[in-house]
Amino acid sequence: MDWGKEAARRLAEIATCSAPGPGVTRFPFTAEHRAAQALITGWMGRAGLEVHLDAAGTLVGRREGPAGARTLLIGSHQDSVRGGGAYDGIMGIALACLALERLGDRDLPNAVEVLAFADEEGVRFPTALMGPRALAGTFDPGVLDRCDADGVSLREALAGFGGDPGAVAGLKRDPARALGYLELHIEQGPVLERAGQPVGVVSSICGIERNALTFRGETGHAGTVPMEARRDALVAASGLISTLPGVAADWPGLRATVGEMHLHPNVANAIPEEVRLVLEIRAERDADRGACAARCQELAEARARAAGCEVSFERSYEQPAVACDPELVSVLRRAAGEGVPILPSGATHDASAMADLCPMAMLFLRCRGGLSHRPEEFASPEDMGVAIEVLARAIAEM
Ligand code: HGY
Ligand code: MN
Ligand code: MN
């Protein structure tokens, strides 16, 4: 079997489980998720795994190990961003199943579980990582009442999909029974491609926070309200946004982004009364991230005052920076062969939350042009074949 080619075939097939439009759009607890789940169930079955859906909507495939053995957890997320690629998240699930299929009925030193988490991107609901946080015992039940753009709560969507909102908190695993967590993921950056390497081992995952800002001014007729009499919420918001590149430069490696913004009333001939936006900040050091968020809040308040507006600034999501486990990193380095690159992750992952349960490590795959969170995202069958061999070796030797 050409395992890399089979991976490419499976990923092309599951990429069709998407809402219409360019790239892949597969949000949690939707018809697209349900269609993808049917395919993943087949992958897990072919890998000889016992499959069930847990209360948080994670599809779990388990292979028993020797009596008393601990469990090696391997996973990633099934969901995508809007118009995203065919590899982010889902490739880690596919390669885990193929590595176990490749190992066949060989005796393994541990039990193994493949975890297909429902929601890592946090695009449909203003929260994320419910699946891994439930297993780690860090899940906040309050997020179940958060709603999507259509007013559907996470609680309703999860129950409608076959999950059990009331039982999510009970999913907490015993850390003593978890050997560790491995995640294979497309790099989403250019480092491995520039190094001419198919795979790399991750050293650490950046920290991330999202802050919800609402600028409030006063609407009015665009043709009759004099410029000097306006309280234009978009003038205030854009005053903050335009300063971000300069502010972020004060902390090397820090990234600040406003990728989501909503105007009201959002018509060409009325002054914007309200602007809601999400300010996302990422950094390798949590102290840098906190300092930058404080600076941005000061700037937002100053720009709002200057425009005669008010602004609210509230953190809606946070995930601290986390180092990968040195022992698991060594396992992956041995399996991948000395000389494999070691690199930090500027993207966050399910592994960020799994680190609260057990030791974790990640294997990155080369990403063509470093392009991700867009339809052009691509990992080659050859590189996926290499990654499957590396993972199979790691599973067999841990
Ligand atoms: O945004 C991220 O880093 C991840 O893809 N959710
Ligand atoms: Mn992503
Ligand atoms: Mn991802």
CSV table of C-alpha atoms and ligand atoms in Angstrom, one decimal, residues 76-77 88-89 120-121 183 185 188 348-349 373, ligand 3:
chain,number,residue,atom,x,y,z
A,76,SER,CA,-6.5,16.5,15.9
A,77,HIS,CA,-9.6,18.4,14.8
A,88,ASP,CA,-5.5,21.6,8.7
A,89,GLY,CA,-6.6,19.3,11.5
A,120,GLU,CA,-10.7,23.5,17.4
A,121,GLU,CA,-11.0,26.6,15.2
A,183,GLU,CA,-0.6,15.4,17.1
A,185,HIS,CA,-0.4,18.7,11.7
A,188,GLN,CA,1.0,26.2,8.3
A,348,THR,CA,-2.4,26.8,18.2
A,349,HIS,CA,-3.7,23.3,18.3
A,373,HIS,CA,-6.4,28.7,6.4
B,3,MN,MN,-5.4,23.2,13.1
